[in-house]
PDB file of C-alpha atoms in Angstrom:
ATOM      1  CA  UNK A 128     120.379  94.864 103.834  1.00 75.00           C
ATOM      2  CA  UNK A 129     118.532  97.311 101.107  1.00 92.00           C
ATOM      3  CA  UNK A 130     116.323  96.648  98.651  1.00 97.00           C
ATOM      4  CA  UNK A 131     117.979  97.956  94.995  1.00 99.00           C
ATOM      5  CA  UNK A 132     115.430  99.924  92.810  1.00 98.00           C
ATOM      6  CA  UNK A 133     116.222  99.987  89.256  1.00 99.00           C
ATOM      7  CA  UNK A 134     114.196 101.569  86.787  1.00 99.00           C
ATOM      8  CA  UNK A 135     114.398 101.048  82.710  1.00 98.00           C
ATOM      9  CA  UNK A 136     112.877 104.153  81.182  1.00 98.00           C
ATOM     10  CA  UNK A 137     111.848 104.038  77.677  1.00 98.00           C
ATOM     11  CA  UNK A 138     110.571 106.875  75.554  1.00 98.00           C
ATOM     12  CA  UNK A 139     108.976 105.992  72.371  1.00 98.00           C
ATOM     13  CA  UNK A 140     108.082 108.460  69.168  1.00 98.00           C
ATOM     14  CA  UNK A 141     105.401 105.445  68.183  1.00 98.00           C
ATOM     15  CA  UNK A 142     102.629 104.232  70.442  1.00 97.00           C
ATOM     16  CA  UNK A 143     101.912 101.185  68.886  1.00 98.00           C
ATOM     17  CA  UNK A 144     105.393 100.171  69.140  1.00 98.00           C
ATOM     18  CA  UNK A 145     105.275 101.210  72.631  1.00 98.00           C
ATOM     19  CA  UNK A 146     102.446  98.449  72.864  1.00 98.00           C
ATOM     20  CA  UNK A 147     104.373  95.816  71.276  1.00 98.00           C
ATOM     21  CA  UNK A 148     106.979  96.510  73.782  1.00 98.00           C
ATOM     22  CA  UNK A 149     104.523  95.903  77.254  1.00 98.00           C
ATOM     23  CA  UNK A 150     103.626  92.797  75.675  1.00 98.00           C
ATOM     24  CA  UNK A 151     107.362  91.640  74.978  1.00 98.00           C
ATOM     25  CA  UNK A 152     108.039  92.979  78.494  1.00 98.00           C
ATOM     26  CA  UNK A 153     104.942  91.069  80.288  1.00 98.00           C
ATOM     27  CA  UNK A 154     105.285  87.957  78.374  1.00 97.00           C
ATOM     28  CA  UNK A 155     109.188  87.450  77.990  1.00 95.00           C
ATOM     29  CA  UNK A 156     111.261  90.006  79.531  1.00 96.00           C
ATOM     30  CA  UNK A 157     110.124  90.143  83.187  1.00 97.00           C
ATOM     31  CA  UNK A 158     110.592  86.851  83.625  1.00 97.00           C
ATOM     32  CA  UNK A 159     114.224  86.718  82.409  1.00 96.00           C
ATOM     33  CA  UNK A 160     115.085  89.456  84.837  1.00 97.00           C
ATOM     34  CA  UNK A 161     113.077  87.777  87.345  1.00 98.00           C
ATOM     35  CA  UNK A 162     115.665  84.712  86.847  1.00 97.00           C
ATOM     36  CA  UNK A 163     118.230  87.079  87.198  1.00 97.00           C
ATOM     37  CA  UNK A 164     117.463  88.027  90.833  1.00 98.00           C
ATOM     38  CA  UNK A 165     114.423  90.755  90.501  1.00 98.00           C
ATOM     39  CA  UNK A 166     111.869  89.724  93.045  1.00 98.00           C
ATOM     40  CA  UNK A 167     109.349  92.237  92.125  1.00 97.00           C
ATOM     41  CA  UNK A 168     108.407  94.450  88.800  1.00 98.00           C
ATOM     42  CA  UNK A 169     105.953  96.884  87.432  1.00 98.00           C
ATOM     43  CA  UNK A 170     105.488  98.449  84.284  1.00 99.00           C
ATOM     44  CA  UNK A 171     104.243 101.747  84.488  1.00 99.00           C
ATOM     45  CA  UNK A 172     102.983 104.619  81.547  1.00 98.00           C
ATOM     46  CA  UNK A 173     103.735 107.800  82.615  1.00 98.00           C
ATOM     47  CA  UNK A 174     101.514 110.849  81.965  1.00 97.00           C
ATOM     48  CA  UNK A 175     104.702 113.543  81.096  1.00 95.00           C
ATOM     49  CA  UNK A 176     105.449 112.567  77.478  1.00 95.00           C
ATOM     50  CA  UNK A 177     108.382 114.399  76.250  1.00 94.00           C
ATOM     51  CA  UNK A 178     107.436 116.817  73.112  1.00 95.00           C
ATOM     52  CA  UNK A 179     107.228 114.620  69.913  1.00 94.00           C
ATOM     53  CA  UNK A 180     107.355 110.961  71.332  1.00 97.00           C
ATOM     54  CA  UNK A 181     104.040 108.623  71.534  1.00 98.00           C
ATOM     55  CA  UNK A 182     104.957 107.235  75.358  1.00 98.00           C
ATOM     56  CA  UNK A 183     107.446 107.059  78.198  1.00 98.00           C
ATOM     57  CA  UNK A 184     107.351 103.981  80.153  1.00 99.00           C
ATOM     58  CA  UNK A 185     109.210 102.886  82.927  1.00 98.00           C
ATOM     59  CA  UNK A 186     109.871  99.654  84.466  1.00 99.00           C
ATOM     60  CA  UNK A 187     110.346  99.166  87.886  1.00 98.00           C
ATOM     61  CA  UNK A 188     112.456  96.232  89.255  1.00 99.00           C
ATOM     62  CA  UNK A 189     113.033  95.419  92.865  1.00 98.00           C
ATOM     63  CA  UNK A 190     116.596  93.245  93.689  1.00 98.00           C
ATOM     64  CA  UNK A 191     116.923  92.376  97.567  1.00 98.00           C
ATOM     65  CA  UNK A 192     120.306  93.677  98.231  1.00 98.00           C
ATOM     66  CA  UNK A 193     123.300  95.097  95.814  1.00 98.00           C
ATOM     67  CA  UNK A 194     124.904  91.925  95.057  1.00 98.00           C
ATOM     68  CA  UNK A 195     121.492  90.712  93.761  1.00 98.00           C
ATOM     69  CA  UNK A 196     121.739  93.700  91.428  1.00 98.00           C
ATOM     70  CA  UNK A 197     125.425  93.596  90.636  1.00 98.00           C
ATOM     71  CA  UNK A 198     124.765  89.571  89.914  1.00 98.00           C
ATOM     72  CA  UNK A 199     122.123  90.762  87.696  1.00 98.00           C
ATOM     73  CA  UNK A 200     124.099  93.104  85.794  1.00 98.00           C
ATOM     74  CA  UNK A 201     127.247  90.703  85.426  1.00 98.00           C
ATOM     75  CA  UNK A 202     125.711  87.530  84.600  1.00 98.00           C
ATOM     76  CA  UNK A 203     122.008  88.745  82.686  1.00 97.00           C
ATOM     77  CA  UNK A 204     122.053  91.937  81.720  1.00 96.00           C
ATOM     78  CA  UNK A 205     124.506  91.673  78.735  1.00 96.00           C
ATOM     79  CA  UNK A 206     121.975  88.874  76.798  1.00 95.00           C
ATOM     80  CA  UNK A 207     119.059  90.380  77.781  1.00 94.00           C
ATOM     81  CA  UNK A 208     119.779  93.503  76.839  1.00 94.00           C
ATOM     82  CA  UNK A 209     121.339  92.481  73.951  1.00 95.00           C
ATOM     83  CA  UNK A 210     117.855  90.351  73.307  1.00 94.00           C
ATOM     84  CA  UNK A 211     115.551  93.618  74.010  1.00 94.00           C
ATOM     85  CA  UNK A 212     117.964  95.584  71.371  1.00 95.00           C
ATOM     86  CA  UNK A 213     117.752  93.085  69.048  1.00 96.00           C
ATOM     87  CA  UNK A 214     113.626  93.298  68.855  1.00 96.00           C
ATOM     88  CA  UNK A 215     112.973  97.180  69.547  1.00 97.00           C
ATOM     89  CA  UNK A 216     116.283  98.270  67.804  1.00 96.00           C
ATOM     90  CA  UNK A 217     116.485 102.390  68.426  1.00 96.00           C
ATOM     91  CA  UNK A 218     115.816 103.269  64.687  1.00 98.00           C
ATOM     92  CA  UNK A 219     112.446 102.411  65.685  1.00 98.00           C
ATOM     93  CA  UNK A 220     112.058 105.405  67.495  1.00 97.00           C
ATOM     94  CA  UNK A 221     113.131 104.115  71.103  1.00 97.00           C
ATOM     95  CA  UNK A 222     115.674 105.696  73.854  1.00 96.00           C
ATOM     96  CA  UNK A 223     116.699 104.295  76.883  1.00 96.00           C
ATOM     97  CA  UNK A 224     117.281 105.529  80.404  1.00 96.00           C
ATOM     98  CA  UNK A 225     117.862 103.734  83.462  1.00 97.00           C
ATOM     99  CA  UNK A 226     118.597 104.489  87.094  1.00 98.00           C
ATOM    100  CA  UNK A 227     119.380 102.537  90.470  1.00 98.00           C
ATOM    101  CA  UNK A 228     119.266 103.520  93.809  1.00 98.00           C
ATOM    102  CA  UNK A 229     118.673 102.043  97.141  1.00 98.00           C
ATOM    103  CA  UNK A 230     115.766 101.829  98.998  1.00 96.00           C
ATOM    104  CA  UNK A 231     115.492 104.020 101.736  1.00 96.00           C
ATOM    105  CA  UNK A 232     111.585 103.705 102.774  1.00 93.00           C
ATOM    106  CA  UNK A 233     108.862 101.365 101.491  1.00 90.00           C
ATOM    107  CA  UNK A 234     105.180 100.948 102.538  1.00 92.00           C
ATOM    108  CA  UNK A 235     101.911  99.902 101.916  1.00 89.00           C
ATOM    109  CA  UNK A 236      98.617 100.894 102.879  1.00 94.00           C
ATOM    110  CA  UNK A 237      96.760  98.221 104.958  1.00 84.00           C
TER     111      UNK A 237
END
């Protein structure tokens, strides 16, 4: 079985809401997905900001297989979603991507 990689990208056209948003993610959100079935999850910046906007982030979530993932989106994604929304609503300047795919290759050095 596959590891699922989904991946929450978030484009901003403030940077400190941007900021408010890691912390939200780091000290709420992560661990609500994590109860969902995520086993692993980074937060990244990334350095190609889209013309006008503050900051694209991305969040990386690892599910062990695709019924993990499909579990996730059934049974947790519709509140916590619906939670995220409800704090960084888009008129603050926010737009939403994600993505999912399966693993193919993972490593670490060491």
């Amino acid at each position: 079985m596959s590891d699922i990689a989904y991946t929450v990208t978030c484009t901003f056209t403030e940077g400190a809401v941007a900021d408010e948003w890691v912390v939200w993610l780091r000290d709420e959100h992560l661990a609500d997905v994590f109860a969902g079935g995520a086993t692993e999850a980074e937060i990244v910046r990334c350095d190609d900001v889209p013309d006008g906007a503050a900051a694209r982030l991305e969040v990386r979530y690892r599910f062990p297989s695709r019924s993990a993932f499909e579990a996730y989106v059934r049974d947790h994604a519709p509140r916590t979603r619906a939670a995220g929304l409800a704090r960084f609503p888009l008129e603050r300047g926010l737009s939403y991507g994600r993505s999912v795919g399966v693993v193919i290759v993972s490593s670490r050095a060491g």
